[in-house]
Short mmCIF file of C-alpha atoms in Angstrom, two decimals:
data_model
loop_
_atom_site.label_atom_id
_atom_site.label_comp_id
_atom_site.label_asym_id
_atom_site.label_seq_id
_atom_site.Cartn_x
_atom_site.Cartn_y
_atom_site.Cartn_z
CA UNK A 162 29.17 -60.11 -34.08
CA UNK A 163 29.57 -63.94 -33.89
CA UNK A 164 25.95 -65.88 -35.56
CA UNK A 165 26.47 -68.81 -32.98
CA UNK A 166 23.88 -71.01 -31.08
CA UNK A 167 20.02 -70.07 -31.48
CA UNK A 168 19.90 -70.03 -35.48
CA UNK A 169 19.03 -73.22 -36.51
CA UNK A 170 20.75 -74.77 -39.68
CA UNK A 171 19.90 -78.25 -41.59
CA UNK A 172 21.82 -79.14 -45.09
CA UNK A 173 18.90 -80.05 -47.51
CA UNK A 174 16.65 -78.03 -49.81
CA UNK A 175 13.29 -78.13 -51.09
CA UNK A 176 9.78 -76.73 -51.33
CA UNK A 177 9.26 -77.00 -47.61
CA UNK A 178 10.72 -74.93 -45.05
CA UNK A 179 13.68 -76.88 -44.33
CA UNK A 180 17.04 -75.17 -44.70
CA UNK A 181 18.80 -72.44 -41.82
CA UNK A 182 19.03 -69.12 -41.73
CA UNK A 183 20.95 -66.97 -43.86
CA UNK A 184 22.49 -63.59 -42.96
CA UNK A 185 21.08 -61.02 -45.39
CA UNK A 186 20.03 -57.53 -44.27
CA UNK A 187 21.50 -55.29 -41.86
CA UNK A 188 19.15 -52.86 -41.48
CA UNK A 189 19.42 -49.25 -42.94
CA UNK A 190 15.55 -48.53 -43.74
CA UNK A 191 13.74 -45.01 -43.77
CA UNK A 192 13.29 -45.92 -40.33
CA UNK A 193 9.82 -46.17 -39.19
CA UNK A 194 6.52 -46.33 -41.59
CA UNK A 195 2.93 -46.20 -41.23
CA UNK A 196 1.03 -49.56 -40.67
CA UNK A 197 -1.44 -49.76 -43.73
CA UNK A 198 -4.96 -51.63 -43.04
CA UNK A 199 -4.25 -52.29 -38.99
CA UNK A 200 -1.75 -53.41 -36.93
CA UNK A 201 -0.34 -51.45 -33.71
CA UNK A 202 2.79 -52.48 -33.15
CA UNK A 203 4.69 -50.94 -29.66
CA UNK A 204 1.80 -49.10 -29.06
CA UNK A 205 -0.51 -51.20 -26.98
CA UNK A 206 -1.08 -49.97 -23.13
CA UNK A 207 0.57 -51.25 -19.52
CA UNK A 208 -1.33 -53.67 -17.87
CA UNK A 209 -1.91 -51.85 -14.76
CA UNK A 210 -4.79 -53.89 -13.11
CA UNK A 211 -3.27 -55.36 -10.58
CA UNK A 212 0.16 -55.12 -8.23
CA UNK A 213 3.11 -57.20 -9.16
CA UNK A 214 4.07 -59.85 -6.66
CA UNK A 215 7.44 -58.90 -6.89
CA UNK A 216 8.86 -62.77 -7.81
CA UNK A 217 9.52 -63.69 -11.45
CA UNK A 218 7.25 -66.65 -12.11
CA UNK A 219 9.40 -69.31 -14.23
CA UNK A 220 8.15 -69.56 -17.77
CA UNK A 221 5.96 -72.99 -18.64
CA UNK A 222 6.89 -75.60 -21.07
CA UNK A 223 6.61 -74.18 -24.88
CA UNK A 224 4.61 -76.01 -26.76
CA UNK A 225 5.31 -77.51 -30.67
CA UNK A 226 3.95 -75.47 -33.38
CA UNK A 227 0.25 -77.16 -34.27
CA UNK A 228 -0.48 -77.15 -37.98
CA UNK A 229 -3.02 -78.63 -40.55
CA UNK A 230 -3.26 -82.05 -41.46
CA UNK A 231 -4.91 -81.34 -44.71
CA UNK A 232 -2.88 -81.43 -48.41
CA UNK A 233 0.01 -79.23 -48.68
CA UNK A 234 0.68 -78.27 -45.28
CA UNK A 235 1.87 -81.78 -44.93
CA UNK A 236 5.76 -80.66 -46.79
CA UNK A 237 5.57 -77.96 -43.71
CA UNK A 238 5.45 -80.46 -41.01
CA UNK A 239 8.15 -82.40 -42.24
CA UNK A 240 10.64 -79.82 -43.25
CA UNK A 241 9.76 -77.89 -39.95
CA UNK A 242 10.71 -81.34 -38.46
CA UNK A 243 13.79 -81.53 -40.32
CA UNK A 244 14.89 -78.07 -39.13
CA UNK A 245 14.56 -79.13 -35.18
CA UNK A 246 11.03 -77.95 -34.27
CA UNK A 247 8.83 -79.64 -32.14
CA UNK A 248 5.50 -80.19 -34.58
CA UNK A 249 2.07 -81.65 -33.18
CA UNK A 250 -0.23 -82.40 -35.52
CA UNK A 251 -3.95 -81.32 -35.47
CA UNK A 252 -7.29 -83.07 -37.02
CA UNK A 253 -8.91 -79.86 -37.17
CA UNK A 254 -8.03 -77.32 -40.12
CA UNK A 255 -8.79 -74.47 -37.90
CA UNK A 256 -7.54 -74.49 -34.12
CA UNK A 257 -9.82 -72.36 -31.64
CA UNK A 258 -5.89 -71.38 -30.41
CA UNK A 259 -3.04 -71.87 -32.25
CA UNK A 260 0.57 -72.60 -29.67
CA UNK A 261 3.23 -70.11 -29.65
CA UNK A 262 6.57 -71.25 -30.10
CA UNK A 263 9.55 -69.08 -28.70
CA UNK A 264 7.47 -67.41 -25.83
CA UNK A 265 5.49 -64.91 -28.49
CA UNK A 266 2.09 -64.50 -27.09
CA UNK A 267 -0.83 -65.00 -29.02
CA UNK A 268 -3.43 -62.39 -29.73
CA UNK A 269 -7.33 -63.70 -29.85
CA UNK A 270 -7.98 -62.44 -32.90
CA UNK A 271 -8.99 -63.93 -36.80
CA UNK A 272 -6.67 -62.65 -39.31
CA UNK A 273 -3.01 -61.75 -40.44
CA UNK A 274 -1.25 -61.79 -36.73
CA UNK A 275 2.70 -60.25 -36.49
CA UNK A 276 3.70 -60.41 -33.51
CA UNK A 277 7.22 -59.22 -32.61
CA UNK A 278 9.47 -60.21 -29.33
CA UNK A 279 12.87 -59.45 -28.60
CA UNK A 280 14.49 -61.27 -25.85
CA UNK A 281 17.26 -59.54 -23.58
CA UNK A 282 20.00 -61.41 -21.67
CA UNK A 283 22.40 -59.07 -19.40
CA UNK A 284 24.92 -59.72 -17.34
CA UNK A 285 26.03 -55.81 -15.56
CA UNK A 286 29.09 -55.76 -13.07
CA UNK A 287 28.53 -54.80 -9.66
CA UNK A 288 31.69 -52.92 -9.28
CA UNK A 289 30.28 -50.67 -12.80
CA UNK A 290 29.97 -51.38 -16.25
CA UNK A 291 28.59 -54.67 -18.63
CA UNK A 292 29.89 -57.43 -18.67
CA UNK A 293 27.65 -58.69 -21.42
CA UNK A 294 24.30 -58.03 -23.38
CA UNK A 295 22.66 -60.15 -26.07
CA UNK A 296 19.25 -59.86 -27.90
CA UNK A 297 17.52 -62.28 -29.92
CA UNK A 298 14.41 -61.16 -31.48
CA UNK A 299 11.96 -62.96 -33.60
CA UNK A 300 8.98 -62.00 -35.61
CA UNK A 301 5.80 -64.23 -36.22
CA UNK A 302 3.64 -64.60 -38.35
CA UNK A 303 -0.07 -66.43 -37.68
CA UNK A 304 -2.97 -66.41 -40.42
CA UNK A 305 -6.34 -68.05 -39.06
CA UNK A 306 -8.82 -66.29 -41.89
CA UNK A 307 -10.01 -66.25 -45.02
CA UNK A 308 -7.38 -68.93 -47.75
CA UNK A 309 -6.59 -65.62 -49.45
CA UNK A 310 -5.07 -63.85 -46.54
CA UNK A 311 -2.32 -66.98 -46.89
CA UNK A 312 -0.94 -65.78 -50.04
CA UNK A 313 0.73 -62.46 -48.74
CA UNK A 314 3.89 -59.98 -48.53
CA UNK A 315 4.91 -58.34 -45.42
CA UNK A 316 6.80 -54.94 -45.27
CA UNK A 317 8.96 -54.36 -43.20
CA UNK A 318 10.33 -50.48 -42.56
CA UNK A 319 13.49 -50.60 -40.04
CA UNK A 320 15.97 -48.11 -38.63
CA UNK A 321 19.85 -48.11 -38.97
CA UNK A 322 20.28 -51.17 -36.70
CA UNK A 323 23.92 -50.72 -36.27
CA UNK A 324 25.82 -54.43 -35.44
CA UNK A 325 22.38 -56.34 -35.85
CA UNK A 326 22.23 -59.87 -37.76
CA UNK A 327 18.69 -60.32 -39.64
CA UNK A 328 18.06 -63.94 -40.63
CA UNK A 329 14.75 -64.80 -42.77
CA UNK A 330 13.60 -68.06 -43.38
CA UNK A 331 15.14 -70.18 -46.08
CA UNK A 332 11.62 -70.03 -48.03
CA UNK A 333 11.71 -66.68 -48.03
CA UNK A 334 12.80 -64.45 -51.06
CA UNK A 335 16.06 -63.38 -49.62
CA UNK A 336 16.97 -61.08 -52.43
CA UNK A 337 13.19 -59.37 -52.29
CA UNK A 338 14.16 -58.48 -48.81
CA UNK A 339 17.41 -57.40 -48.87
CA UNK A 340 16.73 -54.61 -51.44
CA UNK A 341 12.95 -53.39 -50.85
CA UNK A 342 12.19 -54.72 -47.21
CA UNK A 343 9.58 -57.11 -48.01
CA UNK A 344 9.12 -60.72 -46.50
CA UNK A 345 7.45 -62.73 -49.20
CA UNK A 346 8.14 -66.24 -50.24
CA UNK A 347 10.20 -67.09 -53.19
CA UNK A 348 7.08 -68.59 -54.92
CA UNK A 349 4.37 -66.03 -54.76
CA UNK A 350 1.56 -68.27 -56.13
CA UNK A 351 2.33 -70.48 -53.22
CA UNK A 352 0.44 -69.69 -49.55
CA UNK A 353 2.07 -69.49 -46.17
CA UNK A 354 0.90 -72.12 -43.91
CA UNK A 355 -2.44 -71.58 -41.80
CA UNK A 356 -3.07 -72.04 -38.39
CA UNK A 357 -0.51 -72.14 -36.13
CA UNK A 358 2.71 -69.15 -35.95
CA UNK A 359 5.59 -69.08 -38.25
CA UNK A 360 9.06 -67.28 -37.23
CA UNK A 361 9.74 -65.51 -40.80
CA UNK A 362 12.51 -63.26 -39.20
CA UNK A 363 15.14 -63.27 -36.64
CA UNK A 364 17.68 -61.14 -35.80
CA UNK A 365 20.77 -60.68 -32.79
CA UNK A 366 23.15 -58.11 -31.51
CA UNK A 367 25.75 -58.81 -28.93
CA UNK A 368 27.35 -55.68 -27.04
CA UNK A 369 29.73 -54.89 -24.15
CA UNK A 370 28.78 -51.27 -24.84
CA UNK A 371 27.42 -49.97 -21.56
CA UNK A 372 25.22 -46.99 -23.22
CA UNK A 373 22.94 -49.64 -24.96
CA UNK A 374 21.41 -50.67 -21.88
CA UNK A 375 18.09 -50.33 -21.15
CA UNK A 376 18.45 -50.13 -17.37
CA UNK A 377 21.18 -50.15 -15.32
CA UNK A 378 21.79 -50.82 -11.38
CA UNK A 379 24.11 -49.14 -8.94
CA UNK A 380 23.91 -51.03 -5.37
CA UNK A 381 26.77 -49.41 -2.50
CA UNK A 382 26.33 -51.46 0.81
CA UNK A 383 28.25 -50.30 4.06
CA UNK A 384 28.72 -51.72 6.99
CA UNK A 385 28.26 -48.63 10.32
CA UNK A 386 27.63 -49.33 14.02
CA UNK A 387 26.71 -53.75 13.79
CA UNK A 388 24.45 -52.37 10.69
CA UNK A 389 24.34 -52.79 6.62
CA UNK A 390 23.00 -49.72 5.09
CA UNK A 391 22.25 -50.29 1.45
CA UNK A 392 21.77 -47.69 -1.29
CA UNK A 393 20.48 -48.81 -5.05
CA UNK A 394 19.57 -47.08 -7.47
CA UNK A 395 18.43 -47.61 -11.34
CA UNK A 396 18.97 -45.28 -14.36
CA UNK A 397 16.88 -46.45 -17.15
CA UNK A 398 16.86 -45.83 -21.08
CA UNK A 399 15.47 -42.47 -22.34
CA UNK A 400 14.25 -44.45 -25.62
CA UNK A 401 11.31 -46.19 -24.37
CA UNK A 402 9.39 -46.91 -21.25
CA UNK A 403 9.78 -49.92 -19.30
CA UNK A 404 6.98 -52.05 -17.03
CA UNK A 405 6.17 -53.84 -14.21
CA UNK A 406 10.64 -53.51 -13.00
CA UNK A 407 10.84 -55.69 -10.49
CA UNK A 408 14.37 -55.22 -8.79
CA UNK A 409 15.17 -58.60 -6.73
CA UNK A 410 18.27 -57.73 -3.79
CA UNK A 411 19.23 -61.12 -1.88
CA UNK A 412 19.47 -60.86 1.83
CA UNK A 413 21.30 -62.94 4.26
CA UNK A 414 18.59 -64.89 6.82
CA UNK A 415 16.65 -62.32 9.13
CA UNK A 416 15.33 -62.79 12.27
CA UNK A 417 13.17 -59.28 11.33
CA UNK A 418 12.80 -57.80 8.20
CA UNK A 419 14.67 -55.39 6.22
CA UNK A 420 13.92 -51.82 7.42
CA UNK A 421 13.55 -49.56 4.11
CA UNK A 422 14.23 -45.84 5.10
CA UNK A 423 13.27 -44.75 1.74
CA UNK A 424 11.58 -46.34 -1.73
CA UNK A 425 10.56 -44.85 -4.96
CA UNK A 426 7.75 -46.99 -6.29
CA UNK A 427 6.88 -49.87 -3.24
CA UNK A 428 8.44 -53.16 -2.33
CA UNK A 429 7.74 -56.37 -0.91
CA UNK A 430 9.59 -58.73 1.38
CA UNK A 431 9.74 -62.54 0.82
CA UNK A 432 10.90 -63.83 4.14
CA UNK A 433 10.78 -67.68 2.72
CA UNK A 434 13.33 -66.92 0.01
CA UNK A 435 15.08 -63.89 1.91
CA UNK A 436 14.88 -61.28 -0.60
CA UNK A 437 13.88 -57.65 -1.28
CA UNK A 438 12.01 -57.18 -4.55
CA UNK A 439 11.81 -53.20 -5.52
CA UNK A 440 8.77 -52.88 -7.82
CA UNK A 441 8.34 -49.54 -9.90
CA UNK A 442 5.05 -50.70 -11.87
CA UNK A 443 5.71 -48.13 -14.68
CA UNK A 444 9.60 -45.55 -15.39
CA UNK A 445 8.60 -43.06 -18.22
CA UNK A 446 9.80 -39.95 -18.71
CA UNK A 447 8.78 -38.94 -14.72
CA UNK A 448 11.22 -41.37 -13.20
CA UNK A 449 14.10 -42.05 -15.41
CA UNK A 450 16.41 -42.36 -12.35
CA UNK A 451 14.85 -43.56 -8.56
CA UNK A 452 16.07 -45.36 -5.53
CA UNK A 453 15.62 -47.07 -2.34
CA UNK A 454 17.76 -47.27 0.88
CA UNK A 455 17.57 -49.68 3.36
CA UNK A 456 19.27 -51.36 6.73
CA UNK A 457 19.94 -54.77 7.89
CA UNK A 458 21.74 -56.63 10.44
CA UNK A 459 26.18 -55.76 9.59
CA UNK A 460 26.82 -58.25 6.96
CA UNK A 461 29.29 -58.98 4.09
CA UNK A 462 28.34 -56.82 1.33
CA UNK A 463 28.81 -59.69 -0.96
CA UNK A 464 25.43 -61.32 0.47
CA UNK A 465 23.64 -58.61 -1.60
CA UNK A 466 24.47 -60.32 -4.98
CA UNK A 467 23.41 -61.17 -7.37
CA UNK A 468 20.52 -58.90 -8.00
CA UNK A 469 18.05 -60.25 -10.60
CA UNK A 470 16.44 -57.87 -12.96
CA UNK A 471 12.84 -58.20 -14.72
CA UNK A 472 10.65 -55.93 -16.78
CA UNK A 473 9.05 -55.54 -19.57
CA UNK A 474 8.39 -52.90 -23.02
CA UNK A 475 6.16 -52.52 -25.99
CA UNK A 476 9.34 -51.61 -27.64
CA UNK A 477 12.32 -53.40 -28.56
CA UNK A 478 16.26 -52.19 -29.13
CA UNK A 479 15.93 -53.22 -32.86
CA UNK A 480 14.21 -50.82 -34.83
CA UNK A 481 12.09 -52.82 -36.70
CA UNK A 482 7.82 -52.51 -37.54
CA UNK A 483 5.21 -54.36 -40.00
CA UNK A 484 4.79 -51.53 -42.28
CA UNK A 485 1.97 -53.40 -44.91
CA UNK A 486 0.57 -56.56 -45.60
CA UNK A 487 -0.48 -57.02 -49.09
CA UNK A 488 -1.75 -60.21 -51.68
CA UNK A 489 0.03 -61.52 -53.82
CA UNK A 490 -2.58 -62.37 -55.91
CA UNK A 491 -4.29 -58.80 -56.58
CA UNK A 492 -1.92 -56.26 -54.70
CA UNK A 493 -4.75 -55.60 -52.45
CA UNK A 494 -3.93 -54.09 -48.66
CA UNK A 495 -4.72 -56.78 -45.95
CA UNK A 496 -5.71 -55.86 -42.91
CA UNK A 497 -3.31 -56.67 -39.69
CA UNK A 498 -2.53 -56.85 -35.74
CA UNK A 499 -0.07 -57.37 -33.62
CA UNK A 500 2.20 -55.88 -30.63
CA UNK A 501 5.70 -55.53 -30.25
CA UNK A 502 7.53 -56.85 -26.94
CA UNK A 503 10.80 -56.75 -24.80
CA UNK A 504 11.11 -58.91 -22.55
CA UNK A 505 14.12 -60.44 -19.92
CA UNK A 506 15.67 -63.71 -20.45
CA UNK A 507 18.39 -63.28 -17.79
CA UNK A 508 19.47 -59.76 -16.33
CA UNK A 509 21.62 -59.81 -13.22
CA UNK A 510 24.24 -57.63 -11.50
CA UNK A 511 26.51 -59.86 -10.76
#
């Protein structure tokens, strides 16, 4: 696997968190621990209060990372400056709600934060099989509590992880993780920074391996009697459920629309932009495989590309889970939260 293009690299060295990434662990845990004192990662529940609108809403501008003004933090902001990241500066010591950079959501809480995303980009053919599939995942790490709670270790237990790339942070004891799993810095009497989210790990796995993805999409259009019928169907994962799929099939322009013989889960029409979104709010272990049929005015079964492709998990492909948070100082368990999240940065049948 190529490490090209989203890992940041800068030449110098020095106390602040200024050079790139380094390959340096390739999985091969026990696979899954415990969390120790909190934290409840992959397990937090679908968001079922409301009905999709069936349209992927662009994603807003991210903002900088926001850190102290005060002392120390000072060498952050201008080594995270010198790595490429967009920095604001804040007078207050203590933001009522620190930015998340790379799309990581925050969580409203005081305390150690870890919060994990993983990013999928897919590109499936519509004739069968992948053309591409790339993850980038990234985990984060936000204190807003007590000073102590700065001067930490974080454990991480991960699976086998076969042709992933883990990257830690260049101020981050690379040899301390590679042989026990633990993300601490290389000077332990030294804190992390407070306030505002800090990527400590990355990691990326390219595949043309069709079995690795999560869900994938048959469409067959024919053309009978001056109509288009259309048959789709999904097969997703058996790993982990997915939520809120939203299955987006361009039409050509209809003077009527689309009649839809037959549906699992609902769907919605959007005459403006002349497409078919198929929502299925939640696929477990119930609905693994579904489809939906429906007709339109004969057309070229070309006008039913590209298909676009959202949804959601509170798991990721990666095997990877906070397993402890401990001090430095005294060895004493912290207490922790946080979520894990997949989530679609470009999926398509093209």
């Amino acid at each position: 696997v190529g490490v090209s293009g989203g890992f940041q690299r800068s030449g110098s060295q020095n106390d602040g968190f200024d050079d790139g990434f380094d390959a340096n662990r390739g999985g091969g845990g026990g696979g899954y621990g415990g969390s120790s004192g909190g934290g409840d990662f992959g397990m937090s529940k679908p968001n079922t209060g409301g009905r999709e609108s069936g349209v992927a809403r662009p994603a807003g501008p991210s903002k900088g990372l926001v850190l102290g003004t005060k002392g120390k933090q000072n060498k952050f902001l201008e080594s995270l400056r010198a790595e490429g990241e967009q920095v604001e500066a804040e007078q207050s010591a203590r933001p009522a709600a620190a930015a998340v950079s790379g799309g990581v959501a925050s969580v409203p809480m005081q305390g150690v934060s870890l919060q994990i995303e993983e990013k999928i980009t897919c590109s499936l053919k519509k004739d069968g099989g992948l053309e591409s599939m790339e993850l980038q995942g990234t985990m984060m790490l936000a204190i807003d509590g007590a000073q102590e709670d700065a001067f930490i270790r974080v454990a991480v237990a991960t699976g086998l992880n076969e042709g992933f790339q883990f990257k830690t942070h260049p101020n981050i004891d690379k040899a301390l993780h590679a042989s026990d799993g633990v993300l601490g810095l290389k000077d332990p009497n030294r804190p992390f920074p407070m306030g505002s989210p800090l990527g400590i790990l990355k990691w990326r796995y390219q595949t043309r391996d069709e079995s690795k993805v999560p869900l994938s999409i048959n469409c067959w259009p024919s053309v009978s009697g001056g109509e288009s019928f259309v048959s789709i169907e999904y097969e997703a994962t058996d790993k982990f459920d997915l939520h809120n799929v939203v299955i987006s099939i361009p039409l050509p322009p209809l003077r009527d629309p689309p009649t839809v013989n037959n549906v699992d889960g609902d769907f919605t029409y959007d005459a403006r932009r002349h497409v078919l979104n198929w929502e299925v709010q939640l696929v477990d272990k119930s609905n693994r495989n579904g489809s939906m049929e429906f007709v339109v005015p004969a057309t070229d079964g070309d006008n039913f590309f590209p298909i676009d492709v959202n949804f959601t998990s509170n798991k990721t492909l990666c095997e990877v889970k906070v397993d402890s948070v401990t001090r430095t100082t005294d060895g004493g368990a912290v207490k922790f939260f946080g979520e894990s999240k997949l989530v679609c940065d470009g999926y398509s049948v093209v």
